[in-house]
Amino acid sequence: MKNIGLAAVSFAAMSCALIAQPAFAQSTSADDDLIEIGGDRSARPAIADVPAIDAPVESPSAISVPSDPVGMARKRAPMALTENDELLLDRLKSKDMVHRLRGIDVPFRLLPPQGGQPDASIWHKGPMPSKTLLARLRTTTLSEAATTIATTAGETGELRLAEASWRSTGDPKPTYAQTGLLYCARDAQIGGRKTDSAAINLCLVDEDRDGIFDAYMGAEGDAKGTVHSLYLVGPPLPLAAPLAYTVDKANSLVSTAEWHTCGKDWDLPYFRPYLLEGEVEIGAPSRIDPRRQGTYCDKAELASALVPVEKGATTAKLGALGFEIGSKRQGAKATVRELYQPDQIYREEDGKVVPMSVGMTPTHVQLATAQEFDQRPYKFNGDATLEEAKFGKGDVFLTMGFDHGYTGVVTADIKIRTLLSSRTVSAGTPVYGVPAEQRQVLVNYYGGETILGPPIKRAVNTAIVWCLPVREEEEVLNQRREPTGEIKIIWSATCLPTNSAGNHTVLKDQSPALAVRNMRMDAAISTNDGPPPVNEAKVADFGAPMSFRYRVSNMGGRLVTLTEELMLGDEVTSTKEVLTMILGSEAPFTAGGGKFLLKIVEGKETDEPVFQIEKLTDMQVGESAPITGVDFAALLRALAAQR
């Protein structure tokens, strides 16, 4: 059966299985339909084993803002920027930086296959063959721009850049128009030489299309790849002296596309088209080892219009190329016969040749989500208490007041009826919002899960899920089920998610009460028509100030474990652990936009260490209030990218 999930995002997720993995899920039978908040599609551990994941909507790491953004920009740019520091600072300030990032594509075309193609066979039986190369093609940029620059390192030479195009991400608050002509370079080379001063990804923009570059922009893309893997640019920074340029089609920025067999099948083989930097000779051995390039392959399609020449052969469309595939008895030799749609334009994506017609890259989607949901879910409100004296384990050392970034009020009574009960939320109830992405999962009878939908995310499917904290008092009973006279306070959240049909429900007993991170619900749950009746409001009053409170709970090896308590007034509504990494005798962390050091001043090797906090930079109202700890998922992704 289908499962629906809502995932609180760090680029948000809702679904018939949602993006951040669920740490808190409703108990369900094996064939339940679910909606869940939270998760990461690249790693799906069992539900019970998944840690809770915070859900701030962060911008992509394309252009991070250093403490001296103007100085860093001048250092990174290979050419001189305007002397107007105030103008540069205005364009590089951290506030609203997500609205100064822009999506781009750097397209290319495939050239018809040349003679002397590899003597290759389709993988159709046995282990993967040692030679997987099926075809090799050269590529061409749409056009190239050439300009002469004098670098800040005193070099003078020609810089060649590939034509690029703007990719709209639907930014509701754009800071500049996407109208100029754009040309980009990866690991830019001056005069054909790569130097320390020029080894940078950049784009130059001709804002008024008069043949003169007016501004420089830093560019980001895949960790490895060609210029065609650049996806994002930062704000345009005016040049000290405009650069005249010429445009031609010399195709000096050549790349090479290679088709490889990567899955076992004969008539509809699995393949992967790679893009390589530079021109590779047709007969040269391939530098690609498909065994080390991941497992995601494309599946061929029928090529009914392509008639095979040899007896017993078949034809197949492997992306942009038509192949004749010899009979199995003859070894399934692959011969490239045709280049389909020679005017089709492509880009590089994770090392692959991908048609631009598929839409946004996952990075573009991430940026679009951040631009649409640009508020921090838990914003520092300026009320902070920092322990200045020494302290030990278990002592409170930091309290950060916060307000929710998204708040609203229920405008009409909501009542969900079932056969045995009903769930109600009254009009006038204040609520807070969590950006979440919806997706569906299929849960089988043995507890296994399959995420439904496309394997690569190319569209924004994110919305606000409204929640409210609920406080309940429960009488404590002894072992004989007799009242003890004591009362236990239980905090939870009631949320108002929508299913894939756009109808809303009331979902009780979610957690944490003031910061729901994960959610899941049965796809067959009772619903009311349409979205929940909630209007956004500037303030949601939950009866007392809200804050994050921190203590050191444990220290071992290279990690310090902090206990984070989410407070409503003097009551603890939830707790979780935050890990920070020890560097020497210090554990750096950030909170409220400020940078701090948790210093171990005494007893590092004992069970009772003594700590002290050093503040490196001030906190800023409106920044994300919680302490940012070690993101192990990000560390693993970075390590994987470096392989």
XYZ file of C-alpha atoms in Angstrom, residues 2-637:
636
model
C 1.039 3.589 -0.436
C 2.650 5.548 2.354
C 2.597 9.300 2.567
C 5.280 11.253 4.362
C 5.897 14.825 5.512
C 9.536 15.715 6.113
C 10.665 18.805 7.984
C 13.408 20.167 5.824
C 16.854 21.419 5.945
C 15.697 21.775 2.494
C 12.228 20.696 3.401
C 10.287 17.553 2.589
C 6.683 16.280 2.653
C 5.498 13.042 1.180
C 4.261 9.565 0.920
C 7.607 9.373 2.645
C 9.299 12.614 3.657
C 12.824 13.931 3.389
C 14.403 13.930 6.812
C 14.210 10.410 8.180
C 11.535 10.004 10.840
C 12.801 9.825 14.363
C 9.285 9.963 15.720
C 6.716 7.969 13.795
C 3.245 6.799 14.574
C 3.041 3.102 15.267
C 1.593 1.503 12.182
C 0.917 -1.890 10.780
C 3.254 -3.224 8.138
C 0.980 -2.233 5.266
C 0.109 1.272 6.517
C 0.125 4.314 4.268
C 2.271 7.009 5.858
C 3.135 10.681 5.713
C 6.399 11.629 7.347
C 8.372 14.792 8.092
C 12.154 14.549 7.974
C 14.776 12.512 6.115
C 17.514 12.159 3.513
C 16.920 10.221 0.306
C 20.557 9.207 0.062
C 20.408 7.137 3.249
C 17.327 5.399 4.621
C 17.989 3.461 7.852
C 15.209 1.636 9.664
C 12.697 4.020 11.220
C 13.534 3.036 14.783
C 17.237 3.737 14.222
C 16.931 7.191 12.683
C 18.169 10.152 14.781
C 16.075 13.278 15.043
C 17.130 15.868 12.480
C 16.777 19.629 12.881
C 15.005 21.400 10.093
C 16.348 24.912 9.488
C 15.949 25.913 5.855
C 19.524 26.804 4.939
C 20.763 28.221 1.665
C 23.075 26.088 -0.475
C 26.744 26.348 0.420
C 27.385 28.071 -2.897
C 28.653 31.374 -1.587
C 29.244 31.389 2.159
C 29.749 34.800 3.731
C 33.106 35.118 5.589
C 33.795 37.579 8.379
C 35.496 39.926 5.884
C 33.433 39.369 2.732
C 34.910 42.307 0.807
C 38.498 41.293 1.500
C 37.753 37.668 0.616
C 36.027 38.689 -2.619
C 39.007 40.822 -3.641
C 41.343 37.931 -2.868
C 39.325 35.369 -4.827
C 38.601 37.469 -7.912
C 41.438 37.149 -10.459
C 40.835 40.699 -11.696
C 40.487 43.968 -9.783
C 37.044 44.854 -8.419
C 35.594 48.314 -7.896
C 37.245 50.384 -5.178
C 33.811 51.124 -3.686
C 33.961 48.938 -0.560
C 30.521 50.097 0.553
C 28.932 48.839 -2.662
C 30.701 45.491 -2.420
C 29.721 45.084 1.234
C 26.097 45.807 0.417
C 26.080 43.028 -2.183
C 27.960 40.561 0.016
C 26.231 41.080 3.371
C 24.841 37.920 4.908
C 21.289 39.253 5.320
C 19.128 37.966 2.474
C 22.147 36.404 0.757
C 19.945 33.561 -0.472
C 18.120 36.102 -2.670
C 21.422 37.180 -4.239
C 22.226 33.671 -5.469
C 21.128 32.743 -8.968
C 20.805 29.474 -10.813
C 22.677 29.002 -14.091
C 23.345 26.360 -16.728
C 26.461 26.124 -18.888
C 25.160 24.173 -21.890
C 26.946 22.217 -24.602
C 26.099 20.198 -27.695
C 27.303 16.786 -28.776
C 29.177 16.557 -32.077
C 28.446 13.626 -34.426
C 30.481 10.499 -33.655
C 33.740 10.207 -35.561
C 35.142 7.106 -37.166
C 37.335 4.681 -35.249
C 34.877 4.186 -32.385
C 35.751 1.595 -29.715
C 35.384 -2.091 -30.469
C 32.950 -2.640 -27.611
C 30.298 -5.076 -26.458
C 27.157 -4.656 -24.392
C 27.345 -6.227 -20.951
C 24.763 -8.982 -21.265
C 26.143 -11.898 -19.237
C 28.705 -12.726 -16.564
C 30.619 -10.173 -14.491
C 31.168 -6.587 -15.635
C 33.628 -6.584 -18.558
C 37.004 -4.911 -18.139
C 36.263 -2.609 -21.091
C 32.947 -0.777 -20.813
C 33.462 2.108 -23.265
C 30.856 2.028 -26.056
C 31.308 5.375 -27.809
C 33.253 8.611 -27.535
C 32.077 12.000 -28.811
C 33.430 15.511 -28.663
C 31.344 18.403 -27.425
C 31.049 22.058 -28.289
C 30.000 25.068 -26.246
C 27.233 27.235 -27.664
C 29.813 30.012 -27.983
C 32.947 31.252 -26.241
C 33.987 34.689 -25.074
C 37.602 35.794 -25.041
C 38.887 38.758 -23.047
C 42.301 39.971 -21.951
C 42.731 40.602 -18.259
C 45.432 41.765 -15.907
C 45.228 39.654 -12.759
C 45.768 40.873 -9.216
C 48.939 38.745 -9.262
C 50.404 40.883 -12.048
C 49.780 38.444 -14.916
C 48.289 39.460 -18.231
C 46.704 37.066 -20.656
C 43.612 35.798 -22.405
C 40.711 34.336 -20.456
C 38.235 32.150 -22.357
C 34.752 31.538 -21.000
C 31.823 29.355 -22.096
C 28.391 30.765 -22.812
C 25.961 30.215 -19.931
C 22.269 30.833 -19.382
C 20.203 31.903 -16.395
C 18.080 29.251 -14.675
C 15.008 30.674 -12.967
C 14.346 29.366 -9.471
C 11.187 31.423 -8.984
C 12.761 33.662 -6.332
C 9.918 35.764 -4.819
C 12.380 38.445 -3.618
C 15.051 38.785 -6.332
C 17.730 41.418 -5.760
C 18.830 41.782 -9.383
C 17.439 40.948 -12.827
C 18.661 38.005 -14.899
C 19.012 39.947 -18.140
C 22.728 40.221 -18.945
C 24.847 37.983 -21.154
C 26.697 35.437 -19.042
C 29.961 33.564 -19.666
C 31.672 31.216 -17.202
C 34.984 29.470 -16.588
C 35.920 26.645 -14.240
C 39.398 26.649 -12.686
C 39.946 29.721 -14.854
C 43.191 29.798 -16.806
C 44.965 32.979 -17.881
C 46.767 32.765 -21.184
C 46.287 28.987 -21.212
C 48.121 28.571 -17.882
C 46.478 27.595 -14.619
C 47.884 29.689 -11.779
C 47.153 30.051 -8.089
C 45.612 33.450 -8.662
C 43.327 32.225 -11.419
C 42.279 28.728 -10.296
C 38.737 29.749 -9.445
C 35.248 29.167 -10.773
C 33.818 32.432 -12.055
C 31.335 34.051 -14.379
C 31.482 37.460 -16.056
C 28.306 39.281 -16.998
C 27.658 41.845 -19.700
C 24.753 43.578 -17.984
C 23.712 45.843 -20.860
C 24.757 43.503 -23.725
C 27.185 46.001 -25.276
C 30.209 43.706 -25.675
C 31.803 44.750 -22.379
C 31.869 42.708 -19.161
C 30.684 44.835 -16.245
C 30.753 42.490 -13.253
C 32.340 39.373 -11.782
C 30.469 36.587 -9.965
C 31.804 33.635 -8.022
C 30.389 30.336 -9.300
C 29.798 26.931 -7.742
C 28.857 23.490 -9.009
C 29.806 19.855 -8.603
C 32.948 19.222 -6.555
C 34.545 17.714 -9.664
C 33.704 18.271 -13.290
C 33.921 20.585 -16.252
C 32.651 24.137 -16.684
C 29.320 22.567 -17.660
C 28.778 21.408 -14.052
C 28.469 24.969 -12.675
C 24.954 25.620 -11.307
C 25.032 28.719 -9.067
C 26.502 32.214 -9.055
C 26.815 34.794 -6.315
C 25.923 38.486 -6.545
C 27.452 40.554 -9.383
C 30.480 42.548 -8.158
C 31.393 45.518 -10.387
C 34.839 45.423 -11.989
C 37.374 48.194 -11.446
C 37.714 48.473 -15.225
C 35.115 47.006 -17.629
C 36.489 44.273 -19.905
C 35.838 44.258 -23.655
C 35.375 40.783 -25.102
C 34.834 39.005 -28.399
C 32.585 36.022 -29.084
C 33.472 33.141 -31.391
C 32.886 29.432 -31.887
C 36.505 28.327 -31.815
C 35.594 25.448 -29.490
C 38.820 25.634 -27.539
C 36.940 24.699 -24.331
C 36.359 21.201 -25.652
C 35.109 18.310 -23.561
C 34.613 14.621 -24.322
C 31.480 12.544 -23.775
C 31.807 8.797 -23.219
C 29.026 6.196 -23.237
C 29.667 3.187 -20.971
C 27.754 -0.025 -20.452
C 26.960 -0.350 -16.747
C 24.189 -2.904 -16.293
C 23.441 -6.406 -17.530
C 20.901 -6.561 -20.357
C 21.001 -7.166 -24.091
C 18.216 -5.555 -26.105
C 17.580 -2.623 -23.711
C 20.983 -2.223 -22.061
C 21.871 -0.075 -19.062
C 24.329 2.714 -19.767
C 25.836 5.872 -18.343
C 27.065 8.864 -20.402
C 30.043 10.600 -18.764
C 31.570 13.995 -19.494
C 35.349 14.438 -19.284
C 37.485 17.581 -19.291
C 39.444 18.241 -22.477
C 39.784 16.381 -25.745
C 40.392 12.636 -25.485
C 41.644 10.823 -28.577
C 39.122 8.404 -30.062
C 41.369 5.386 -29.641
C 42.773 6.230 -26.192
C 41.952 4.040 -23.177
C 39.134 5.390 -21.046
C 39.904 7.113 -17.745
C 36.481 6.083 -16.421
C 36.115 3.101 -14.097
C 32.342 2.523 -13.859
C 32.861 0.388 -10.778
C 33.899 3.550 -8.915
C 31.328 5.902 -10.405
C 28.201 4.881 -8.506
C 25.383 2.551 -9.466
C 22.832 4.898 -11.025
C 22.493 3.921 -14.685
C 20.105 4.904 -17.461
C 17.932 2.384 -19.266
C 17.899 2.201 -23.065
C 14.717 2.572 -25.111
C 13.551 0.841 -28.258
C 14.843 2.361 -31.503
C 12.214 1.026 -33.891
C 13.119 3.489 -36.668
C 16.721 2.247 -36.686
C 17.001 -0.920 -38.774
C 19.832 -3.347 -37.859
C 22.274 -4.362 -40.563
C 23.570 -7.654 -39.193
C 21.451 -10.765 -38.892
C 20.222 -11.391 -35.337
C 21.115 -7.881 -34.217
C 18.810 -5.372 -32.552
C 18.787 -1.600 -32.136
C 18.379 0.554 -29.040
C 18.326 4.234 -28.151
C 20.916 4.904 -25.438
C 20.040 8.488 -24.607
C 21.284 10.706 -27.418
C 22.812 7.824 -29.391
C 21.310 5.027 -31.461
C 23.195 1.742 -31.331
C 23.086 -1.501 -33.249
C 23.671 -4.387 -30.856
C 24.937 -7.628 -32.321
C 23.473 -10.999 -31.445
C 24.355 -12.595 -28.136
C 25.990 -15.473 -29.992
C 28.317 -12.985 -31.704
C 29.226 -11.238 -28.424
C 26.650 -8.403 -28.472
C 28.954 -5.968 -30.242
C 27.801 -2.339 -29.872
C 28.078 -0.061 -32.903
C 26.995 3.584 -32.683
C 24.774 4.355 -35.655
C 23.137 7.727 -35.043
C 23.194 10.931 -32.993
C 19.619 11.934 -32.271
C 18.661 15.626 -32.148
C 22.098 17.153 -32.821
C 20.756 20.567 -31.780
C 19.796 19.294 -28.310
C 21.647 21.071 -25.501
C 23.029 19.331 -22.418
C 24.773 20.066 -19.138
C 26.966 18.028 -16.817
C 25.312 16.701 -13.683
C 27.240 14.529 -11.237
C 29.634 13.653 -14.038
C 26.847 12.658 -16.419
C 25.596 14.073 -19.707
C 22.047 15.278 -18.952
C 19.608 17.071 -21.308
C 18.775 20.555 -20.015
C 15.166 19.882 -20.920
C 14.773 17.720 -17.772
C 14.520 20.931 -15.733
C 16.292 22.048 -12.587
C 19.196 20.247 -10.980
C 18.773 19.155 -7.341
C 20.957 22.146 -6.412
C 18.577 24.504 -8.216
C 15.679 22.930 -6.329
C 17.538 23.397 -3.060
C 18.090 27.068 -3.854
C 14.468 27.571 -4.952
C 13.242 26.050 -1.683
C 15.530 28.281 0.383
C 14.379 31.363 -1.513
C 10.700 30.561 -1.054
C 11.097 29.655 2.633
C 13.757 32.161 3.664
C 12.858 32.536 7.335
C 14.758 30.654 10.021
C 12.244 28.308 11.693
C 13.684 29.198 15.129
C 14.967 32.793 15.091
C 17.118 34.262 17.850
C 15.162 37.136 19.433
C 18.069 38.876 21.183
C 17.420 37.409 24.658
C 20.488 35.345 25.628
C 22.199 34.333 28.862
C 25.812 33.157 28.575
C 27.720 31.750 31.556
C 30.916 33.786 31.932
C 32.403 31.850 34.882
C 33.745 28.306 34.864
C 31.194 25.502 34.986
C 30.984 21.722 35.021
C 28.902 18.947 33.536
C 25.183 19.391 34.094
C 25.393 23.168 34.557
C 23.415 25.453 32.228
C 25.902 27.538 30.235
C 23.751 29.067 27.468
C 20.106 30.053 27.088
C 18.917 31.360 23.711
C 15.497 32.990 23.413
C 13.747 32.421 20.105
C 10.617 33.077 18.091
C 9.269 30.894 15.315
C 10.003 32.101 11.793
C 6.557 31.102 10.559
C 3.518 31.818 12.729
C -0.218 31.908 12.149
C -3.672 31.594 13.642
C -6.454 29.080 12.957
C -9.386 30.993 11.439
C -12.128 28.362 11.741
C -12.815 25.325 13.906
C -11.238 22.150 12.544
C -12.853 18.813 13.381
C -11.773 15.425 12.052
C -14.269 12.633 12.725
C -13.575 8.905 12.702
C -15.715 5.923 13.674
C -14.366 5.888 17.230
C -13.245 9.438 17.965
C -12.818 12.980 16.766
C -9.930 15.456 16.802
C -10.554 19.194 17.107
C -8.564 22.436 16.846
C -10.480 25.604 17.726
C -10.570 28.849 15.784
C -8.223 31.478 17.186
C -5.550 28.930 18.168
C -1.983 30.222 17.506
C 0.227 27.894 15.454
C 3.820 27.781 14.195
C 4.954 26.561 10.790
C 7.539 24.031 9.648
C 8.625 24.030 5.962
C 8.183 20.433 4.840
C 8.394 18.409 1.652
C 5.860 15.729 0.860
C 6.670 12.333 -0.550
C 5.195 8.848 -0.524
C 6.669 5.606 0.711
C 5.479 2.063 0.282
C 5.817 -0.067 3.430
C 5.671 -3.825 2.959
C 4.559 -6.480 5.417
C 8.125 -7.022 6.643
C 8.763 -3.368 7.466
C 10.790 -2.558 4.363
C 10.233 0.798 2.662
C 10.313 1.970 -0.928
C 10.280 5.704 -1.673
C 7.979 6.451 -4.580
C 8.631 9.117 -7.157
C 11.560 10.112 -9.380
C 15.076 9.224 -8.171
C 16.328 12.781 -8.764
C 14.487 15.742 -7.279
C 13.842 18.373 -9.962
C 10.802 20.219 -8.620
C 9.944 22.016 -5.397
C 7.318 20.119 -3.419
C 7.490 22.057 -0.180
C 4.836 23.729 1.951
C 4.306 24.950 5.499
C 2.929 22.419 7.990
C 1.207 24.182 10.894
C 1.587 22.848 14.458
C 0.694 23.899 18.009
C 2.155 22.818 21.367
C -0.122 20.801 23.670
C 0.368 20.445 27.450
C -1.338 17.566 29.246
C -1.268 16.484 32.883
C -1.232 12.780 33.650
C -1.693 11.288 37.099
C 1.227 9.084 38.171
C 0.245 5.569 39.276
C 2.234 3.106 41.360
C 2.920 -0.523 40.444
C -0.552 -1.519 41.646
C -2.089 1.107 39.353
C -3.064 3.283 42.304
C -2.815 7.109 42.267
C 0.294 8.483 43.968
C -0.905 12.069 44.135
C 1.855 13.159 41.722
C 1.237 14.728 38.315
C 3.347 14.139 35.204
C 3.474 16.887 32.556
C 3.440 15.620 28.965
C 4.235 17.943 26.067
C 3.431 17.111 22.438
C 2.422 18.860 19.222
C -0.778 18.692 17.223
C -0.168 19.363 13.529
C -2.323 20.125 10.494
C -0.611 18.421 7.517
C -2.091 17.917 4.067
C -1.968 14.706 2.065
C -0.932 14.311 -1.567
C -4.468 15.278 -2.656
C -4.173 18.617 -0.823
C -6.659 17.790 1.946
C -5.814 18.493 5.585
C -6.128 16.513 8.798
C -5.381 16.828 12.519
C -2.406 14.748 13.639
C -1.845 14.526 17.396
C 1.037 13.384 19.624
C 3.896 14.709 17.492
C 7.260 15.711 18.942
C 9.013 17.927 19.943
C 6.148 20.177 21.011
C 7.718 23.469 19.852
C 9.949 22.182 17.061
C 8.419 19.257 15.165
C 11.165 17.621 13.135
C 9.634 14.396 11.828
C 6.146 13.370 10.940
C 4.402 10.513 9.272
C 0.768 9.643 8.731
C -1.376 6.942 7.183
C -2.341 7.849 3.627
C -5.888 6.678 4.383
C -6.312 8.977 7.407
C -9.558 10.953 7.651
C -9.249 14.428 6.145
C -11.195 17.609 5.432
C -11.232 19.181 1.983
C -8.516 21.661 1.059
C -5.676 23.186 3.089
C -6.140 23.952 6.798
C -7.865 27.282 7.621
C -4.770 29.138 8.832
C -3.748 32.728 8.185
C -0.160 33.819 8.714
C 0.349 36.208 11.639
C 3.417 38.107 12.799
C 3.298 36.711 16.336
C 2.044 33.482 17.917
C 1.649 33.702 21.692
C 1.997 30.295 23.341
C 1.702 31.721 26.845
C 5.365 32.141 27.830
C 8.791 32.993 26.329
C 10.504 30.215 24.364
C 14.203 29.347 24.609
C 16.864 26.726 23.941
C 18.870 25.831 27.055
C 22.194 23.954 26.997
C 24.253 21.832 29.413
C 27.311 19.622 28.926
C 26.146 16.065 29.539
C 29.152 13.982 28.496
C 32.612 14.098 26.978
C 34.491 11.269 25.337
C 37.136 10.895 22.667
C 36.868 13.764 20.201
C 33.270 14.701 21.025
C 31.397 16.739 23.605
C 27.722 15.851 24.085
C 25.395 18.728 24.907
C 21.848 18.397 26.189
C 19.493 20.788 24.444
C 16.316 21.607 26.383
C 13.507 23.353 24.568
C 11.812 25.589 27.126
C 8.398 27.236 27.307
C 8.722 29.541 30.257
C 10.208 27.416 33.058
C 8.966 24.079 31.685
C 11.080 21.693 29.619
C 8.993 20.632 26.626
C 11.598 18.349 25.006
C 15.278 17.411 25.081
C 17.783 16.153 22.548
C 21.533 15.673 22.270
C 23.862 17.862 20.203
C 27.406 16.748 19.400
C 30.346 19.130 19.020
C 33.849 18.132 17.998
C 36.885 18.737 20.241
C 39.869 20.368 18.548
C 42.713 20.244 21.042
C 41.035 21.461 24.214
C 38.292 23.449 22.494
C 34.944 22.617 20.898
C 33.756 25.324 18.467
C 30.047 25.903 17.919
C 27.685 28.506 16.531
C 24.403 29.790 17.969
C 22.278 32.773 17.010
C 24.746 33.655 14.258
C 27.565 34.023 16.798
C 30.698 31.892 17.049
C 31.886 30.414 20.347
C 34.526 28.133 21.833
C 33.643 25.649 24.568
C 37.054 25.478 26.286
C 38.085 22.595 28.540
C 40.115 24.465 31.143
C 40.574 21.726 33.770
C 40.345 17.951 34.081
C 40.168 17.028 30.401
C 41.098 13.414 31.143
C 38.848 13.114 34.219
C 35.153 12.398 34.742
C 34.567 15.938 36.011
C 36.059 18.367 33.488
C 35.685 22.122 33.950
C 34.607 24.340 31.061
C 34.500 27.987 30.082
C 32.891 29.759 27.127
C 34.771 32.207 24.915
C 32.646 34.319 22.576
C 34.400 34.963 19.261
C 31.682 36.923 17.425
C 28.402 38.505 18.488
C 25.018 36.902 17.995
C 22.556 38.497 15.587
C 18.812 38.852 15.979
C 16.986 36.826 13.337
C 19.705 34.192 12.915
C 19.056 30.528 13.717
C 18.941 30.251 17.530
C 19.912 26.598 18.256
C 23.513 25.457 18.612
C 24.836 23.991 15.388
C 26.706 20.795 16.158
C 28.541 18.271 14.016
C 26.607 17.387 10.849
C 27.842 13.836 10.312
C 25.717 13.403 7.194
C 27.420 16.449 5.646
C 30.842 15.110 6.659
C 30.112 11.774 4.985
C 28.897 13.507 1.827
